[in-house]
Amino acid sequence: KSSVQTIGEEQIQNPYTELLVLKGHQDIVRFLVQIDDCRFASAGDDGIIFLWNAQTGEKLFELHGHTQKITAIAPFSSSDASEEKKHLILTASADRTVIVWDCTSGRQVQTVSCFHSTVKCLTVLQRLDVWLSGGSDLCVWNQKLNLLCKTSHLTDAGISALVELPKNCVAAAVGKELIIFRLIASNDGSEGWNVLEVKRLVDHQDNILSLVSVNDLTFVTGSHVGELIVWDALDWTKKASECNFWDSSVHPDVQPEIKLSQSPNETSVQHLTADEECVFAAVGKGIYVYNLQMKRVIACQRTAHDSSVLHIEKLPNRQLISCSEDGSVRIWELREKQQLPAEPVPTGFFNMWGFGRANKQANQAAKKMQENTPMYFLELVGDLIGHSSAVQMFLYFGELGLATCSADHLIILWKDGERESRLRSLTLFQKLAQNGDLQLK
């Protein structure tokens, strides 16, 4: 009895034609984290954490310890010189606890239950050998789970996301605000630490939903109303921004009351990912590729899915993967567009793709820009249909394939059908050789 199913043979460039369905969760699976080259953990609303083998789909461990849903998860490695490197994971739950698990034994290492509210995000700072928990306050912990320091109560809304910055700083999203904190170790050689609030950035008009670090110089934030801001990671100034999603000056014929009744999910920046050149934004149902040097969108797919895009990742080969509330997972390729020289293109972030009306001057500027710079488009090269409900996120394992998790309680491992077929043939050949059924000359 095989749990392997085959799909999508007609999609020429889609390598993922086999799928393994992994069952165990009793509720929505929201998180997947990679532990090493072939192991990953899954967690969600049932409060259970599963450890899996990405190659075989084998369930390695089932971790019970939380009594409510998991709200954050992060992998980290212990760097104790006396023992070999240990792979650990941290999990936070709505039961107001954080547990550290050993991925090799599947055991609880330690539990912290001194939180006054739910921890919404966890970040490990490997350089400083500490980790941070964000909720109604920001706490700094060492490897042994000793609380080193914490901020005073920030807001009831709490910290929704954290990103590491250079010079021992972190940026925390707290509602519409971005708060920069600096971690300072004491000079007297003790384990004393301090966390200082150094700046508040109030440039967003609505709640910040996504944060991504591009490199040591740049990070990017995205908000509920479709604002995308590019920040300098060293002095925390604004480098560039695109905020004209529902700007009434862009749409002079749209009345404010109609504008307000627009579904906010149409413009919500749900997830951001980046490479050195571009930021890839999941905005509403669409995907936008924003070039950091040109400070503009170079490609977009306004309706990449039938409902909100929840997660997006860039692959090494100019490809992107996106997953959505509609239950689909799609593979896109960024390709250069051959353009007619006379075609006018409106400028701007989203009005470039038909959100607004450009004036004559803008058209001429765009025409000039267009002659000098290539335009791109996103071509759909694979459509992975396997989940029956919203796909929350995924993990890319290179040649081992792709793992996806969903509100249908399932995890699916998507495999390259040709590669798997070759591996099975090789295994069969080796078995026959061992049994002496093959006369090897």
Short mmCIF file of N, CA, C and O in Angstrom, two decimals, residues 230-354:
data_model
loop_
_atom_site.label_atom_id
_atom_site.label_comp_id
_atom_site.label_asym_id
_atom_site.label_seq_id
_atom_site.Cartn_x
_atom_site.Cartn_y
_atom_site.Cartn_z
N VAL A 230 11.14 50.41 2.54
CA VAL A 230 12.52 49.90 2.54
C VAL A 230 13.32 50.77 3.50
O VAL A 230 13.34 52.00 3.38
N TRP A 231 13.96 50.12 4.49
CA TRP A 231 14.66 50.85 5.57
C TRP A 231 16.16 50.63 5.51
O TRP A 231 16.62 49.55 5.12
N ASP A 232 16.90 51.63 5.96
CA ASP A 232 18.34 51.48 6.18
C ASP A 232 18.51 50.76 7.52
O ASP A 232 18.02 51.23 8.54
N ALA A 233 19.21 49.63 7.51
CA ALA A 233 19.32 48.81 8.72
C ALA A 233 20.31 49.38 9.73
O ALA A 233 20.36 48.94 10.87
N LEU A 234 21.11 50.38 9.32
CA LEU A 234 22.12 50.94 10.22
C LEU A 234 21.63 52.20 10.94
O LEU A 234 21.87 52.38 12.12
N ASP A 235 20.96 53.10 10.20
CA ASP A 235 20.48 54.32 10.86
C ASP A 235 18.95 54.40 10.91
O ASP A 235 18.39 55.40 11.36
N TRP A 236 18.27 53.36 10.42
CA TRP A 236 16.81 53.21 10.51
C TRP A 236 16.04 54.33 9.82
O TRP A 236 14.95 54.71 10.23
N THR A 237 16.63 54.86 8.75
CA THR A 237 15.91 55.86 7.96
C THR A 237 15.22 55.17 6.79
O THR A 237 15.60 54.06 6.41
N LYS A 238 14.24 55.86 6.22
CA LYS A 238 13.49 55.30 5.10
C LYS A 238 14.29 55.48 3.81
O LYS A 238 14.68 56.58 3.47
N LYS A 239 14.54 54.38 3.10
CA LYS A 239 15.27 54.46 1.83
C LYS A 239 14.30 54.66 0.66
O LYS A 239 14.59 55.35 -0.29
N ALA A 240 13.18 53.97 0.74
CA ALA A 240 12.18 54.05 -0.33
C ALA A 240 10.87 53.54 0.21
O ALA A 240 10.85 52.81 1.21
N SER A 241 9.77 53.95 -0.43
CA SER A 241 8.48 53.39 0.01
C SER A 241 7.50 53.42 -1.14
O SER A 241 7.63 54.21 -2.07
N GLU A 242 6.55 52.52 -1.09
CA GLU A 242 5.48 52.45 -2.09
C GLU A 242 4.19 52.31 -1.32
O GLU A 242 3.95 51.29 -0.69
N CYS A 243 3.40 53.36 -1.33
CA CYS A 243 2.22 53.36 -0.46
C CYS A 243 0.94 53.78 -1.18
O CYS A 243 0.01 54.23 -0.53
N ASN A 244 0.90 53.69 -2.50
CA ASN A 244 -0.27 54.25 -3.18
C ASN A 244 -1.27 53.20 -3.67
O ASN A 244 -1.77 53.27 -4.78
N PHE A 245 -1.54 52.22 -2.81
CA PHE A 245 -2.53 51.21 -3.17
C PHE A 245 -3.92 51.81 -3.40
O PHE A 245 -4.49 51.70 -4.45
N TRP A 246 -4.44 52.40 -2.33
CA TRP A 246 -5.81 52.94 -2.42
C TRP A 246 -5.80 54.45 -2.24
O TRP A 246 -6.65 55.03 -1.62
N ASP A 247 -4.76 55.09 -2.77
CA ASP A 247 -4.63 56.54 -2.67
C ASP A 247 -5.73 57.20 -3.49
O ASP A 247 -5.87 56.93 -4.68
N SER A 248 -6.52 58.09 -2.86
CA SER A 248 -7.64 58.69 -3.58
C SER A 248 -7.16 59.63 -4.70
O SER A 248 -7.87 59.87 -5.65
N SER A 249 -5.91 60.14 -4.60
CA SER A 249 -5.41 60.98 -5.68
C SER A 249 -5.08 60.14 -6.91
O SER A 249 -5.09 60.62 -8.04
N VAL A 250 -4.79 58.86 -6.66
CA VAL A 250 -4.54 57.94 -7.78
C VAL A 250 -5.88 57.54 -8.41
O VAL A 250 -5.99 57.31 -9.60
N HIS A 251 -6.91 57.47 -7.59
CA HIS A 251 -8.25 57.13 -8.06
C HIS A 251 -9.20 58.29 -7.78
O HIS A 251 -9.98 58.25 -6.84
N PRO A 252 -9.15 59.38 -8.59
CA PRO A 252 -9.99 60.53 -8.27
C PRO A 252 -11.48 60.21 -8.32
O PRO A 252 -12.27 60.89 -7.69
N ASP A 253 -11.85 59.16 -9.06
CA ASP A 253 -13.27 58.85 -9.19
C ASP A 253 -13.79 57.93 -8.08
O ASP A 253 -14.95 57.57 -8.05
N VAL A 254 -12.90 57.51 -7.17
CA VAL A 254 -13.35 56.62 -6.09
C VAL A 254 -13.68 57.46 -4.84
O VAL A 254 -12.86 58.22 -4.36
N GLN A 255 -14.90 57.35 -4.38
CA GLN A 255 -15.32 58.09 -3.18
C GLN A 255 -14.69 57.45 -1.95
O GLN A 255 -14.55 56.24 -1.88
N PRO A 256 -14.35 58.29 -0.92
CA PRO A 256 -13.72 57.74 0.28
C PRO A 256 -14.54 56.64 0.93
O PRO A 256 -14.00 55.64 1.37
N GLU A 257 -15.88 56.78 0.98
CA GLU A 257 -16.66 55.74 1.66
C GLU A 257 -16.61 54.40 0.91
O GLU A 257 -16.60 53.36 1.51
N ILE A 258 -16.52 54.50 -0.42
CA ILE A 258 -16.39 53.26 -1.20
C ILE A 258 -15.00 52.67 -0.96
O ILE A 258 -14.83 51.49 -0.77
N LYS A 259 -14.02 53.57 -0.91
CA LYS A 259 -12.64 53.13 -0.69
C LYS A 259 -12.51 52.37 0.63
O LYS A 259 -11.88 51.34 0.70
N LEU A 260 -13.18 52.88 1.66
CA LEU A 260 -13.08 52.25 2.97
C LEU A 260 -13.76 50.89 3.00
O LEU A 260 -13.42 50.04 3.79
N SER A 261 -14.75 50.71 2.12
CA SER A 261 -15.45 49.42 2.14
C SER A 261 -14.70 48.36 1.33
O SER A 261 -15.12 47.23 1.25
N GLN A 262 -13.61 48.78 0.69
CA GLN A 262 -12.78 47.79 -0.02
C GLN A 262 -12.28 46.75 0.99
O GLN A 262 -11.93 47.11 2.10
N SER A 263 -12.25 45.51 0.56
CA SER A 263 -11.74 44.48 1.46
C SER A 263 -10.26 44.76 1.74
O SER A 263 -9.46 44.87 0.81
N PRO A 264 -9.87 44.90 3.03
CA PRO A 264 -8.46 45.19 3.33
C PRO A 264 -7.54 44.09 2.84
O PRO A 264 -6.39 44.32 2.55
N ASN A 265 -8.08 42.87 2.74
CA ASN A 265 -7.23 41.76 2.29
C ASN A 265 -6.78 41.92 0.85
O ASN A 265 -5.84 41.28 0.42
N GLU A 266 -7.47 42.77 0.08
CA GLU A 266 -7.08 43.01 -1.30
C GLU A 266 -5.68 43.61 -1.36
O GLU A 266 -4.96 43.43 -2.32
N THR A 267 -5.32 44.40 -0.35
CA THR A 267 -4.06 45.14 -0.39
C THR A 267 -3.08 44.71 0.69
O THR A 267 -1.98 45.23 0.78
N SER A 268 -3.47 43.78 1.53
CA SER A 268 -2.67 43.41 2.69
C SER A 268 -1.35 42.74 2.27
O SER A 268 -1.36 41.80 1.48
N VAL A 269 -0.22 43.24 2.80
CA VAL A 269 1.08 42.61 2.53
C VAL A 269 1.25 41.47 3.53
O VAL A 269 1.69 41.67 4.66
N GLN A 270 0.88 40.27 3.10
CA GLN A 270 0.84 39.12 4.01
C GLN A 270 2.21 38.55 4.32
O GLN A 270 2.47 38.05 5.40
N HIS A 271 3.09 38.59 3.30
CA HIS A 271 4.40 37.96 3.50
C HIS A 271 5.42 38.61 2.57
O HIS A 271 5.08 39.02 1.46
N LEU A 272 6.65 38.72 3.06
CA LEU A 272 7.75 39.26 2.26
C LEU A 272 8.93 38.31 2.30
O LEU A 272 9.19 37.68 3.31
N THR A 273 9.61 38.22 1.17
CA THR A 273 10.88 37.50 1.14
C THR A 273 11.79 38.30 0.23
O THR A 273 11.33 39.16 -0.51
N ALA A 274 13.10 38.06 0.29
CA ALA A 274 14.02 38.91 -0.48
C ALA A 274 15.28 38.17 -0.87
O ALA A 274 15.68 37.21 -0.22
N ASP A 275 15.90 38.63 -1.97
CA ASP A 275 17.28 38.27 -2.25
C ASP A 275 18.05 39.59 -2.30
O ASP A 275 17.52 40.63 -1.92
N GLU A 276 19.27 39.59 -2.79
CA GLU A 276 20.08 40.82 -2.77
C GLU A 276 19.50 41.90 -3.68
O GLU A 276 19.68 43.08 -3.45
N GLU A 277 18.80 41.50 -4.75
CA GLU A 277 18.31 42.46 -5.74
C GLU A 277 16.87 42.90 -5.51
O GLU A 277 16.54 44.06 -5.73
N CYS A 278 16.03 41.97 -5.12
CA CYS A 278 14.59 42.23 -5.12
C CYS A 278 13.90 41.82 -3.83
O CYS A 278 14.39 40.96 -3.09
N VAL A 279 12.76 42.46 -3.60
CA VAL A 279 11.84 42.03 -2.54
C VAL A 279 10.64 41.42 -3.24
O VAL A 279 10.12 41.98 -4.22
N PHE A 280 10.20 40.27 -2.76
CA PHE A 280 9.04 39.59 -3.34
C PHE A 280 7.91 39.70 -2.32
O PHE A 280 8.05 39.26 -1.18
N ALA A 281 6.82 40.33 -2.74
CA ALA A 281 5.73 40.63 -1.80
C ALA A 281 4.46 39.88 -2.17
O ALA A 281 4.04 39.89 -3.33
N ALA A 282 3.88 39.22 -1.16
CA ALA A 282 2.55 38.60 -1.32
C ALA A 282 1.54 39.65 -0.89
O ALA A 282 1.45 39.97 0.30
N VAL A 283 0.83 40.23 -1.84
CA VAL A 283 -0.09 41.33 -1.57
C VAL A 283 -1.49 40.94 -2.03
O VAL A 283 -1.72 40.77 -3.23
N GLY A 284 -2.40 40.80 -1.06
CA GLY A 284 -3.75 40.34 -1.43
C GLY A 284 -3.66 39.01 -2.15
O GLY A 284 -3.02 38.07 -1.67
N LYS A 285 -4.25 38.95 -3.35
CA LYS A 285 -4.21 37.71 -4.14
C LYS A 285 -3.00 37.68 -5.07
O LYS A 285 -2.83 36.75 -5.84
N GLY A 286 -2.19 38.75 -5.03
CA GLY A 286 -1.13 38.89 -6.03
C GLY A 286 0.27 38.76 -5.49
O GLY A 286 0.52 38.68 -4.29
N ILE A 287 1.22 38.75 -6.45
CA ILE A 287 2.65 38.69 -6.15
C ILE A 287 3.32 39.86 -6.87
O ILE A 287 3.06 40.08 -8.06
N TYR A 288 4.16 40.60 -6.16
CA TYR A 288 4.86 41.74 -6.74
C TYR A 288 6.36 41.59 -6.54
O TYR A 288 6.80 41.21 -5.45
N VAL A 289 7.12 41.89 -7.58
CA VAL A 289 8.58 41.83 -7.51
C VAL A 289 9.09 43.26 -7.54
O VAL A 289 8.94 43.97 -8.54
N TYR A 290 9.68 43.70 -6.42
CA TYR A 290 10.14 45.08 -6.27
C TYR A 290 11.65 45.11 -6.32
O TYR A 290 12.32 44.47 -5.50
N ASN A 291 12.21 45.82 -7.31
CA ASN A 291 13.66 45.91 -7.44
C ASN A 291 14.21 47.01 -6.54
O ASN A 291 13.78 48.16 -6.62
N LEU A 292 15.15 46.65 -5.65
CA LEU A 292 15.64 47.59 -4.64
C LEU A 292 16.50 48.71 -5.23
O LEU A 292 16.49 49.83 -4.75
N GLN A 293 17.24 48.39 -6.31
CA GLN A 293 18.09 49.41 -6.92
C GLN A 293 17.25 50.40 -7.72
O GLN A 293 17.41 51.61 -7.63
N MET A 294 16.32 49.87 -8.51
CA MET A 294 15.46 50.74 -9.34
C MET A 294 14.36 51.41 -8.52
O MET A 294 13.73 52.35 -8.95
N LYS A 295 14.12 50.87 -7.31
CA LYS A 295 13.06 51.37 -6.43
C LYS A 295 11.69 51.35 -7.11
O LYS A 295 10.92 52.32 -7.07
N ARG A 296 11.42 50.25 -7.76
CA ARG A 296 10.10 50.10 -8.39
C ARG A 296 9.78 48.63 -8.62
O ARG A 296 10.67 47.77 -8.58
N VAL A 297 8.51 48.38 -8.90
CA VAL A 297 8.06 47.03 -9.22
C VAL A 297 8.47 46.70 -10.64
O VAL A 297 8.25 47.49 -11.55
N ILE A 298 9.12 45.55 -10.83
CA ILE A 298 9.54 45.18 -12.19
C ILE A 298 8.67 44.06 -12.77
O ILE A 298 8.70 43.81 -13.96
N ALA A 299 7.90 43.39 -11.91
CA ALA A 299 7.00 42.34 -12.42
C ALA A 299 5.89 42.11 -11.41
O ALA A 299 6.09 42.33 -10.22
N CYS A 300 4.75 41.68 -11.91
CA CYS A 300 3.67 41.39 -10.97
C CYS A 300 2.67 40.44 -11.57
O CYS A 300 2.56 40.31 -12.79
N GLN A 301 1.98 39.74 -10.70
CA GLN A 301 0.88 38.86 -11.08
C GLN A 301 -0.24 39.25 -10.12
O GLN A 301 -0.24 38.85 -8.96
N ARG A 302 -1.16 40.12 -10.58
CA ARG A 302 -2.14 40.72 -9.67
C ARG A 302 -3.11 39.70 -9.09
O ARG A 302 -3.58 39.85 -7.97
N THR A 303 -3.42 38.67 -9.88
CA THR A 303 -4.25 37.59 -9.32
C THR A 303 -3.50 36.28 -9.50
O THR A 303 -3.80 35.48 -10.38
N ALA A 304 -2.51 36.11 -8.65
CA ALA A 304 -1.68 34.90 -8.69
C ALA A 304 -2.48 33.69 -8.19
O ALA A 304 -2.25 32.56 -8.60
N HIS A 305 -3.43 33.95 -7.29
CA HIS A 305 -4.29 32.91 -6.72
C HIS A 305 -5.72 33.44 -6.63
O HIS A 305 -5.96 34.63 -6.83
N ASP A 306 -6.65 32.56 -6.29
CA ASP A 306 -8.06 32.97 -6.17
C ASP A 306 -8.37 33.66 -4.85
O ASP A 306 -9.38 34.32 -4.71
N SER A 307 -7.53 33.48 -3.84
CA SER A 307 -7.67 34.25 -2.60
C SER A 307 -6.28 34.61 -2.07
O SER A 307 -5.29 34.38 -2.75
N SER A 308 -6.23 35.18 -0.86
CA SER A 308 -4.97 35.75 -0.35
C SER A 308 -3.78 34.81 -0.42
O SER A 308 -3.89 33.63 -0.09
N VAL A 309 -2.65 35.37 -0.84
CA VAL A 309 -1.38 34.63 -0.85
C VAL A 309 -0.81 34.72 0.56
O VAL A 309 -0.64 35.81 1.11
N LEU A 310 -0.53 33.57 1.19
CA LEU A 310 -0.09 33.55 2.59
C LEU A 310 1.42 33.45 2.77
O LEU A 310 1.95 33.86 3.79
N HIS A 311 2.10 32.91 1.76
CA HIS A 311 3.54 32.67 1.91
C HIS A 311 4.18 32.65 0.53
O HIS A 311 3.58 32.19 -0.43
N ILE A 312 5.40 33.18 0.46
CA ILE A 312 6.10 33.25 -0.82
C ILE A 312 7.58 33.04 -0.58
O ILE A 312 8.11 33.48 0.44
N GLU A 313 8.26 32.31 -1.45
CA GLU A 313 9.71 32.11 -1.33
C GLU A 313 10.35 32.16 -2.70
O GLU A 313 9.78 31.73 -3.69
N LYS A 314 11.58 32.67 -2.73
CA LYS A 314 12.37 32.70 -3.96
C LYS A 314 13.23 31.44 -4.00
O LYS A 314 13.85 31.09 -3.00
N LEU A 315 13.26 30.77 -5.15
CA LEU A 315 14.13 29.60 -5.33
C LEU A 315 15.41 30.05 -6.03
O LEU A 315 15.45 31.13 -6.62
N PRO A 316 16.45 29.20 -6.03
CA PRO A 316 17.73 29.63 -6.61
C PRO A 316 17.66 29.91 -8.12
O PRO A 316 18.43 30.68 -8.64
N ASN A 317 16.72 29.31 -8.82
CA ASN A 317 16.75 29.35 -10.30
C ASN A 317 15.73 30.33 -10.91
O ASN A 317 14.99 29.95 -11.83
N ARG A 318 15.68 31.55 -10.41
CA ARG A 318 14.75 32.59 -10.91
C ARG A 318 13.29 32.16 -10.78
O ARG A 318 12.42 32.63 -11.50
N GLN A 319 13.05 31.22 -9.89
CA GLN A 319 11.67 30.79 -9.67
C GLN A 319 11.17 31.23 -8.30
O GLN A 319 11.95 31.48 -7.39
N LEU A 320 9.85 31.31 -8.19
CA LEU A 320 9.17 31.67 -6.94
C LEU A 320 8.14 30.61 -6.66
O LEU A 320 7.55 30.04 -7.59
N ILE A 321 7.88 30.37 -5.38
CA ILE A 321 6.74 29.51 -5.02
C ILE A 321 5.81 30.34 -4.15
O ILE A 321 6.27 31.11 -3.30
N SER A 322 4.52 30.19 -4.37
CA SER A 322 3.54 30.89 -3.54
C SER A 322 2.45 29.91 -3.12
O SER A 322 2.16 28.95 -3.83
N CYS A 323 1.86 30.15 -1.94
CA CYS A 323 0.72 29.32 -1.52
C CYS A 323 -0.38 30.24 -1.01
O CYS A 323 -0.12 31.38 -0.61
N SER A 324 -1.61 29.72 -1.01
CA SER A 324 -2.74 30.61 -0.81
C SER A 324 -3.84 29.99 0.04
O SER A 324 -3.90 28.78 0.25
N GLU A 325 -4.73 30.87 0.50
CA GLU A 325 -5.94 30.45 1.21
C GLU A 325 -6.84 29.57 0.33
O GLU A 325 -7.67 28.85 0.84
N ASP A 326 -6.65 29.66 -0.99
CA ASP A 326 -7.50 28.86 -1.90
C ASP A 326 -7.06 27.39 -1.96
O ASP A 326 -7.66 26.59 -2.68
N GLY A 327 -5.99 27.04 -1.22
CA GLY A 327 -5.55 25.63 -1.17
C GLY A 327 -4.52 25.27 -2.22
O GLY A 327 -4.09 24.12 -2.28
N SER A 328 -4.12 26.23 -3.04
CA SER A 328 -3.17 25.91 -4.11
C SER A 328 -1.75 26.34 -3.76
O SER A 328 -1.53 27.21 -2.93
N VAL A 329 -0.80 25.69 -4.42
CA VAL A 329 0.62 26.04 -4.33
C VAL A 329 1.08 26.21 -5.77
O VAL A 329 0.87 25.32 -6.60
N ARG A 330 1.69 27.35 -6.09
CA ARG A 330 2.06 27.60 -7.48
C ARG A 330 3.54 27.96 -7.61
O ARG A 330 4.12 28.56 -6.73
N ILE A 331 4.10 27.54 -8.76
CA ILE A 331 5.50 27.82 -9.07
C ILE A 331 5.52 28.82 -10.21
O ILE A 331 4.83 28.64 -11.22
N TRP A 332 6.31 29.87 -10.04
CA TRP A 332 6.40 30.95 -11.04
C TRP A 332 7.85 31.11 -11.48
O TRP A 332 8.76 30.86 -10.71
N GLU A 333 8.02 31.56 -12.72
CA GLU A 333 9.36 31.87 -13.20
C GLU A 333 9.41 33.32 -13.63
O GLU A 333 8.52 33.80 -14.33
N LEU A 334 10.46 34.03 -13.17
CA LEU A 334 10.63 35.44 -13.54
C LEU A 334 11.33 35.50 -14.89
O LEU A 334 12.47 35.07 -15.03
N ARG A 335 10.62 36.02 -15.89
CA ARG A 335 11.18 36.06 -17.25
C ARG A 335 11.20 37.48 -17.79
O ARG A 335 10.36 38.29 -17.44
N GLU A 336 12.15 37.71 -18.69
CA GLU A 336 12.26 39.05 -19.28
C GLU A 336 11.22 39.20 -20.38
O GLU A 336 10.97 38.29 -21.17
N LYS A 337 10.61 40.38 -20.41
CA LYS A 337 9.54 40.65 -21.37
C LYS A 337 10.11 41.38 -22.58
O LYS A 337 10.88 42.33 -22.42
N GLN A 338 9.74 40.93 -23.77
CA GLN A 338 10.11 41.64 -24.98
C GLN A 338 9.04 42.71 -25.18
O GLN A 338 7.87 42.39 -25.39
N GLN A 339 9.44 44.00 -25.14
CA GLN A 339 8.43 45.05 -25.19
C GLN A 339 8.50 45.86 -26.46
O GLN A 339 9.55 46.04 -27.05
N LEU A 340 7.35 46.40 -26.85
CA LEU A 340 7.29 47.31 -27.98
C LEU A 340 7.74 48.68 -27.49
O LEU A 340 7.28 49.14 -26.46
N PRO A 341 8.61 49.36 -28.24
CA PRO A 341 9.15 50.63 -27.75
C PRO A 341 8.09 51.70 -27.50
O PRO A 341 8.25 52.54 -26.65
N ALA A 342 6.99 51.66 -28.24
CA ALA A 342 6.00 52.74 -28.11
C ALA A 342 5.00 52.54 -26.97
O ALA A 342 4.21 53.42 -26.67
N GLU A 343 5.05 51.39 -26.34
CA GLU A 343 4.02 51.10 -25.32
C GLU A 343 4.26 51.91 -24.05
O GLU A 343 5.29 51.79 -23.41
N PRO A 344 3.30 52.81 -23.66
CA PRO A 344 3.51 53.60 -22.44
C PRO A 344 3.21 52.77 -21.19
O PRO A 344 2.27 52.00 -21.15
N VAL A 345 4.05 52.93 -20.20
CA VAL A 345 3.85 52.21 -18.94
C VAL A 345 3.69 53.23 -17.82
O VAL A 345 4.56 54.07 -17.64
N PRO A 346 2.58 53.19 -17.04
CA PRO A 346 2.44 54.12 -15.92
C PRO A 346 3.51 53.84 -14.87
O PRO A 346 3.92 52.70 -14.70
N THR A 347 3.95 54.89 -14.19
CA THR A 347 4.97 54.70 -13.15
C THR A 347 4.30 54.40 -11.83
O THR A 347 3.09 54.48 -11.70
N GLY A 348 5.13 54.10 -10.83
CA GLY A 348 4.59 53.88 -9.48
C GLY A 348 4.51 52.43 -9.14
O GLY A 348 4.66 51.57 -9.99
N PHE A 349 4.22 52.18 -7.91
CA PHE A 349 4.24 50.80 -7.37
C PHE A 349 3.09 49.98 -7.94
O PHE A 349 3.26 49.15 -8.81
N PHE A 350 1.88 50.26 -7.49
CA PHE A 350 0.79 49.40 -7.91
C PHE A 350 -0.03 50.01 -9.04
O PHE A 350 -0.67 49.30 -9.78
N ASN A 351 -0.01 51.37 -9.19
CA ASN A 351 -0.75 51.94 -10.31
C ASN A 351 -0.07 51.60 -11.63
O ASN A 351 -0.65 51.69 -12.69
N MET A 352 1.20 51.15 -11.56
CA MET A 352 1.89 50.67 -12.76
C MET A 352 1.12 49.52 -13.40
O MET A 352 1.16 49.30 -14.59
N TRP A 353 0.41 48.79 -12.55
CA TRP A 353 -0.30 47.60 -13.05
C TRP A 353 -1.79 47.87 -13.18
O TRP A 353 -2.60 46.96 -13.06
N GLY A 354 -2.13 49.14 -13.42
CA GLY A 354 -3.53 49.43 -13.73
C GLY A 354 -4.32 49.95 -12.56
O GLY A 354 -5.53 50.09 -12.66
#
